[in-house]
PDB file of C-alpha atoms in Angstrom:
ATOM      1  CA  MET A   1     184.785 -14.265 211.571  1.00 76.00           C
ATOM      2  CA  THR A   2     183.995 -17.250 209.367  1.00 81.00           C
ATOM      3  CA  ASP A   3     182.536 -17.939 205.958  1.00 82.00           C
ATOM      4  CA  ASN A   4     179.445 -20.058 205.230  1.00 80.00           C
ATOM      5  CA  ASN A   5     181.458 -23.275 205.555  1.00 81.00           C
ATOM      6  CA  GLY A   6     182.810 -22.407 208.991  1.00 80.00           C
ATOM      7  CA  TYR A   7     186.374 -21.679 207.901  1.00 83.00           C
ATOM      8  CA  VAL A   8     188.058 -18.750 209.596  1.00 85.00           C
ATOM      9  CA  LEU A   9     188.483 -15.628 207.472  1.00 81.00           C
ATOM     10  CA  ALA A  10     189.762 -13.248 210.138  1.00 77.00           C
ATOM     11  CA  PRO A  11     190.213 -14.023 213.820  1.00 75.00           C
ATOM     12  CA  LEU A  12     188.961 -11.606 216.427  1.00 72.00           C
ATOM     13  CA  PRO A  13     191.722 -10.086 218.517  1.00 75.00           C
ATOM     14  CA  VAL A  14     192.180 -11.572 221.956  1.00 75.00           C
ATOM     15  CA  ALA A  15     191.405  -9.752 225.169  1.00 72.00           C
ATOM     16  CA  PRO A  16     191.834 -10.429 228.859  1.00 71.00           C
ATOM     17  CA  VAL A  17     189.376 -12.878 230.343  1.00 69.00           C
ATOM     18  CA  ASN A  18     187.620 -10.152 232.326  1.00 71.00           C
ATOM     19  CA  GLU A  19     186.875  -8.065 229.199  1.00 73.00           C
ATOM     20  CA  THR A  20     183.718  -8.635 227.165  1.00 75.00           C
ATOM     21  CA  ASP A  21     183.863  -9.762 223.536  1.00 72.00           C
ATOM     22  CA  MET A  22     181.591  -6.909 222.475  1.00 77.00           C
ATOM     23  CA  VAL A  23     184.452  -4.409 222.540  1.00 79.00           C
ATOM     24  CA  LEU A  24     186.501  -6.610 220.194  1.00 81.00           C
ATOM     25  CA  LEU A  25     184.168  -6.244 217.209  1.00 86.00           C
ATOM     26  CA  PRO A  26     185.616  -2.990 215.761  1.00 87.00           C
ATOM     27  CA  LYS A  27     189.141  -4.491 215.748  1.00 86.00           C
ATOM     28  CA  GLY A  28     187.843  -7.747 214.282  1.00 85.00           C
ATOM     29  CA  LEU A  29     185.941  -5.863 211.590  1.00 90.00           C
ATOM     30  CA  LYS A  30     189.110  -3.987 210.696  1.00 89.00           C
ATOM     31  CA  ALA A  31     190.994  -7.307 210.410  1.00 86.00           C
ATOM     32  CA  LEU A  32     188.222  -8.734 208.221  1.00 87.00           C
ATOM     33  CA  LYS A  33     188.359  -5.731 205.891  1.00 90.00           C
ATOM     34  CA  GLN A  34     192.150  -6.101 205.576  1.00 90.00           C
ATOM     35  CA  VAL A  35     191.849  -9.791 204.697  1.00 86.00           C
ATOM     36  CA  ALA A  36     189.034  -9.077 202.224  1.00 88.00           C
ATOM     37  CA  LYS A  37     191.094  -6.372 200.558  1.00 92.00           C
ATOM     38  CA  GLN A  38     194.120  -8.658 200.185  1.00 91.00           C
ATOM     39  CA  VAL A  39     192.024 -11.497 198.750  1.00 87.00           C
ATOM     40  CA  GLY A  40     189.840  -9.276 196.580  1.00 91.00           C
ATOM     41  CA  LEU A  41     186.530  -9.969 198.351  1.00 87.00           C
ATOM     42  CA  ASP A  42     183.773  -7.386 198.241  1.00 92.00           C
ATOM     43  CA  LEU A  43     182.018  -7.219 201.614  1.00 90.00           C
ATOM     44  CA  ARG A  44     179.369  -4.679 200.594  1.00 92.00           C
ATOM     45  CA  GLY A  45     175.912  -6.104 201.149  1.00 92.00           C
ATOM     46  CA  ALA A  46     177.173  -9.170 203.055  1.00 90.00           C
ATOM     47  CA  TYR A  47     175.383 -10.220 206.223  1.00 90.00           C
ATOM     48  CA  LEU A  48     177.245 -10.357 209.503  1.00 89.00           C
ATOM     49  CA  ASN A  49     175.592 -12.823 211.902  1.00 88.00           C
ATOM     50  CA  LEU A  50     176.257 -12.193 215.576  1.00 87.00           C
ATOM     51  CA  ASP A  51     174.635 -13.321 218.773  1.00 85.00           C
ATOM     52  CA  GLY A  52     172.831 -11.041 221.217  1.00 84.00           C
ATOM     53  CA  GLY A  53     176.005 -10.310 223.157  1.00 82.00           C
ATOM     54  CA  PHE A  54     177.155  -8.010 220.336  1.00 85.00           C
ATOM     55  CA  ASP A  55     173.876  -6.067 220.172  1.00 85.00           C
ATOM     56  CA  SER A  56     174.755  -2.413 220.633  1.00 84.00           C
ATOM     57  CA  THR A  57     174.260   0.774 218.697  1.00 85.00           C
ATOM     58  CA  HIS A  58     178.012   1.242 218.314  1.00 89.00           C
ATOM     59  CA  ASN A  59     178.554  -2.251 216.861  1.00 89.00           C
ATOM     60  CA  ARG A  60     175.631  -1.928 214.450  1.00 90.00           C
ATOM     61  CA  LYS A  61     176.987   1.429 213.275  1.00 92.00           C
ATOM     62  CA  CYS A  62     180.478  -0.065 212.736  1.00 92.00           C
ATOM     63  CA  ILE A  63     178.976  -2.868 210.631  1.00 92.00           C
ATOM     64  CA  PHE A  64     176.888  -0.422 208.571  1.00 92.00           C
ATOM     65  CA  ASN A  65     179.944   1.789 208.016  1.00 92.00           C
ATOM     66  CA  ALA A  66     181.828  -1.255 206.724  1.00 91.00           C
ATOM     67  CA  GLY A  67     179.085  -1.682 204.094  1.00 92.00           C
ATOM     68  CA  MET A  68     177.725  -4.858 205.660  1.00 93.00           C
ATOM     69  CA  ILE A  69     174.288  -5.726 207.024  1.00 92.00           C
ATOM     70  CA  PRO A  70     174.143  -6.607 210.737  1.00 92.00           C
ATOM     71  CA  ASN A  71     171.978  -9.635 211.521  1.00 90.00           C
ATOM     72  CA  ILE A  72     172.108  -9.620 215.308  1.00 89.00           C
ATOM     73  CA  THR A  73     169.688 -11.228 217.710  1.00 85.00           C
ATOM     74  CA  GLU A  74     168.179  -8.371 219.667  1.00 82.00           C
ATOM     75  CA  ASN A  75     169.202  -8.353 223.294  1.00 78.00           C
ATOM     76  CA  PRO A  76     166.038  -7.499 225.277  1.00 73.00           C
ATOM     77  CA  ARG A  77     168.112  -5.863 228.019  1.00 73.00           C
ATOM     78  CA  ASN A  78     169.674  -3.471 225.533  1.00 64.00           C
ATOM     79  CA  ARG A  79     166.536  -1.378 224.919  1.00 60.00           C
ATOM     80  CA  LYS A  80     164.835  -0.094 228.009  1.00 59.00           C
ATOM     81  CA  THR A  81     161.063   0.338 227.936  1.00 55.00           C
ATOM     82  CA  THR A  82     158.710   1.809 230.481  1.00 55.00           C
ATOM     83  CA  ASN A  83     155.429   0.295 231.572  1.00 54.00           C
ATOM     84  CA  LYS A  84     155.739  -2.572 229.084  1.00 59.00           C
ATOM     85  CA  THR A  85     154.957  -0.354 226.104  1.00 59.00           C
ATOM     86  CA  THR A  86     156.190  -1.055 222.604  1.00 58.00           C
ATOM     87  CA  LYS A  87     159.788  -0.234 221.931  1.00 60.00           C
ATOM     88  CA  ARG A  88     160.410   3.133 220.384  1.00 63.00           C
ATOM     89  CA  GLY A  89     162.342   3.682 217.206  1.00 65.00           C
ATOM     90  CA  ARG A  90     162.789   1.744 214.024  1.00 67.00           C
ATOM     91  CA  LYS A  91     162.577  -2.036 214.302  1.00 69.00           C
ATOM     92  CA  ARG A  92     166.002  -3.590 214.011  1.00 75.00           C
ATOM     93  CA  PHE A  93     166.651  -5.898 211.076  1.00 79.00           C
ATOM     94  CA  PHE A  94     166.842  -9.588 211.943  1.00 84.00           C
ATOM     95  CA  ASN A  95     166.430 -12.523 209.545  1.00 86.00           C
ATOM     96  CA  GLU A  96     165.970 -15.866 211.303  1.00 88.00           C
ATOM     97  CA  ALA A  97     166.788 -17.934 208.184  1.00 86.00           C
ATOM     98  CA  ILE A  98     170.132 -16.215 207.727  1.00 85.00           C
ATOM     99  CA  HIS A  99     170.827 -16.414 211.448  1.00 85.00           C
ATOM    100  CA  ALA A 100     170.386 -20.209 211.278  1.00 86.00           C
ATOM    101  CA  LEU A 101     173.763 -20.266 209.511  1.00 83.00           C
ATOM    102  CA  ARG A 102     175.258 -19.334 212.880  1.00 84.00           C
ATOM    103  CA  ALA A 103     175.430 -23.061 213.641  1.00 86.00           C
ATOM    104  CA  ARG A 104     178.451 -23.189 211.338  1.00 85.00           C
ATOM    105  CA  VAL A 105     180.224 -20.647 213.510  1.00 84.00           C
ATOM    106  CA  GLU A 106     179.425 -22.730 216.573  1.00 85.00           C
ATOM    107  CA  ARG A 107     180.926 -25.732 214.765  1.00 86.00           C
ATOM    108  CA  THR A 108     184.121 -23.720 214.277  1.00 85.00           C
ATOM    109  CA  PHE A 109     184.158 -23.022 218.015  1.00 83.00           C
ATOM    110  CA  ALA A 110     183.882 -26.782 218.588  1.00 87.00           C
ATOM    111  CA  TRP A 111     186.826 -27.369 216.223  1.00 86.00           C
ATOM    112  CA  GLU A 112     188.777 -24.737 218.156  1.00 86.00           C
ATOM    113  CA  ASP A 113     188.003 -26.514 221.437  1.00 86.00           C
ATOM    114  CA  LYS A 114     189.901 -29.582 220.203  1.00 87.00           C
ATOM    115  CA  PHE A 115     193.105 -27.631 220.774  1.00 87.00           C
ATOM    116  CA  LYS A 116     193.781 -28.081 224.491  1.00 82.00           C
ATOM    117  CA  ARG A 117     195.985 -24.990 224.820  1.00 80.00           C
ATOM    118  CA  LEU A 118     193.068 -22.850 223.678  1.00 82.00           C
ATOM    119  CA  LEU A 119     190.401 -24.651 225.675  1.00 77.00           C
ATOM    120  CA  LEU A 120     192.146 -23.842 228.927  1.00 77.00           C
ATOM    121  CA  ARG A 121     194.078 -20.630 228.514  1.00 75.00           C
ATOM    122  CA  PHE A 122     197.614 -21.459 229.626  1.00 74.00           C
ATOM    123  CA  GLU A 123     199.195 -18.398 228.059  1.00 77.00           C
ATOM    124  CA  TYR A 124     199.350 -15.266 230.196  1.00 78.00           C
ATOM    125  CA  ILE A 125     200.739 -13.098 227.413  1.00 82.00           C
ATOM    126  CA  GLN A 126     197.998 -12.108 224.956  1.00 81.00           C
ATOM    127  CA  GLN A 127     200.227 -12.200 221.871  1.00 85.00           C
ATOM    128  CA  ARG A 128     201.189 -15.809 222.555  1.00 87.00           C
ATOM    129  CA  HIS A 129     197.560 -16.794 222.994  1.00 85.00           C
ATOM    130  CA  PHE A 130     196.679 -15.001 219.745  1.00 86.00           C
ATOM    131  CA  GLY A 131     199.524 -16.854 217.986  1.00 89.00           C
ATOM    132  CA  MET A 132     198.157 -20.179 219.241  1.00 88.00           C
ATOM    133  CA  LYS A 133     194.733 -19.217 217.912  1.00 88.00           C
ATOM    134  CA  LEU A 134     196.223 -18.361 214.521  1.00 89.00           C
ATOM    135  CA  MET A 135     197.942 -21.754 214.356  1.00 91.00           C
ATOM    136  CA  ALA A 136     194.692 -23.514 215.281  1.00 90.00           C
ATOM    137  CA  TYR A 137     192.728 -21.584 212.637  1.00 89.00           C
ATOM    138  CA  THR A 138     195.379 -22.378 210.049  1.00 90.00           C
ATOM    139  CA  LEU A 139     195.048 -26.084 210.818  1.00 90.00           C
ATOM    140  CA  ILE A 140     191.250 -25.844 210.670  1.00 88.00           C
ATOM    141  CA  ASN A 141     191.411 -24.164 207.255  1.00 88.00           C
ATOM    142  CA  LEU A 142     194.079 -26.566 205.933  1.00 89.00           C
ATOM    143  CA  ARG A 143     191.785 -29.484 206.687  1.00 82.00           C
ATOM    144  CA  GLU A 144     189.675 -28.485 203.660  1.00 72.00           C
ATOM    145  CA  PHE A 145     192.596 -28.127 201.282  1.00 75.00           C
ATOM    146  CA  CYS A 146     194.432 -31.300 202.321  1.00 81.00           C
ATOM    147  CA  GLY A 147     191.337 -33.480 202.538  1.00 73.00           C
ATOM    148  CA  ILE A 148     192.024 -34.584 206.116  1.00 66.00           C
TER     149      ILE A 148
END
């Protein structure tokens, strides 16, 4: 989870390679709320940009319960329709202009890929891999403060 500049606010927990990232969102949201509480940030009304891989009713509900607004690209496979009729239910909120800020998150992923130990996962133990990610995110964030 990053801010508008691409600096990491709260890392998502790590999971085995064969587990999807979609199940990590509730834990990541909890970590974000803890960081926001410690820093004094108010997350109510903030947008949370995610790609279509996180599009699920459960994730949207978790984001709403956190007081945030989900801005998730709708995954067309997530809502089943019959006979090519219009989709039932309320239209999901999606703002393309706000979602364009997602490029900053992708830039953070590119910064993370500069750390070879994270690019190819050498660590078998999840806690070690998470520790390596925390060190990488710390170095990414320190770049702003040190002017490197």
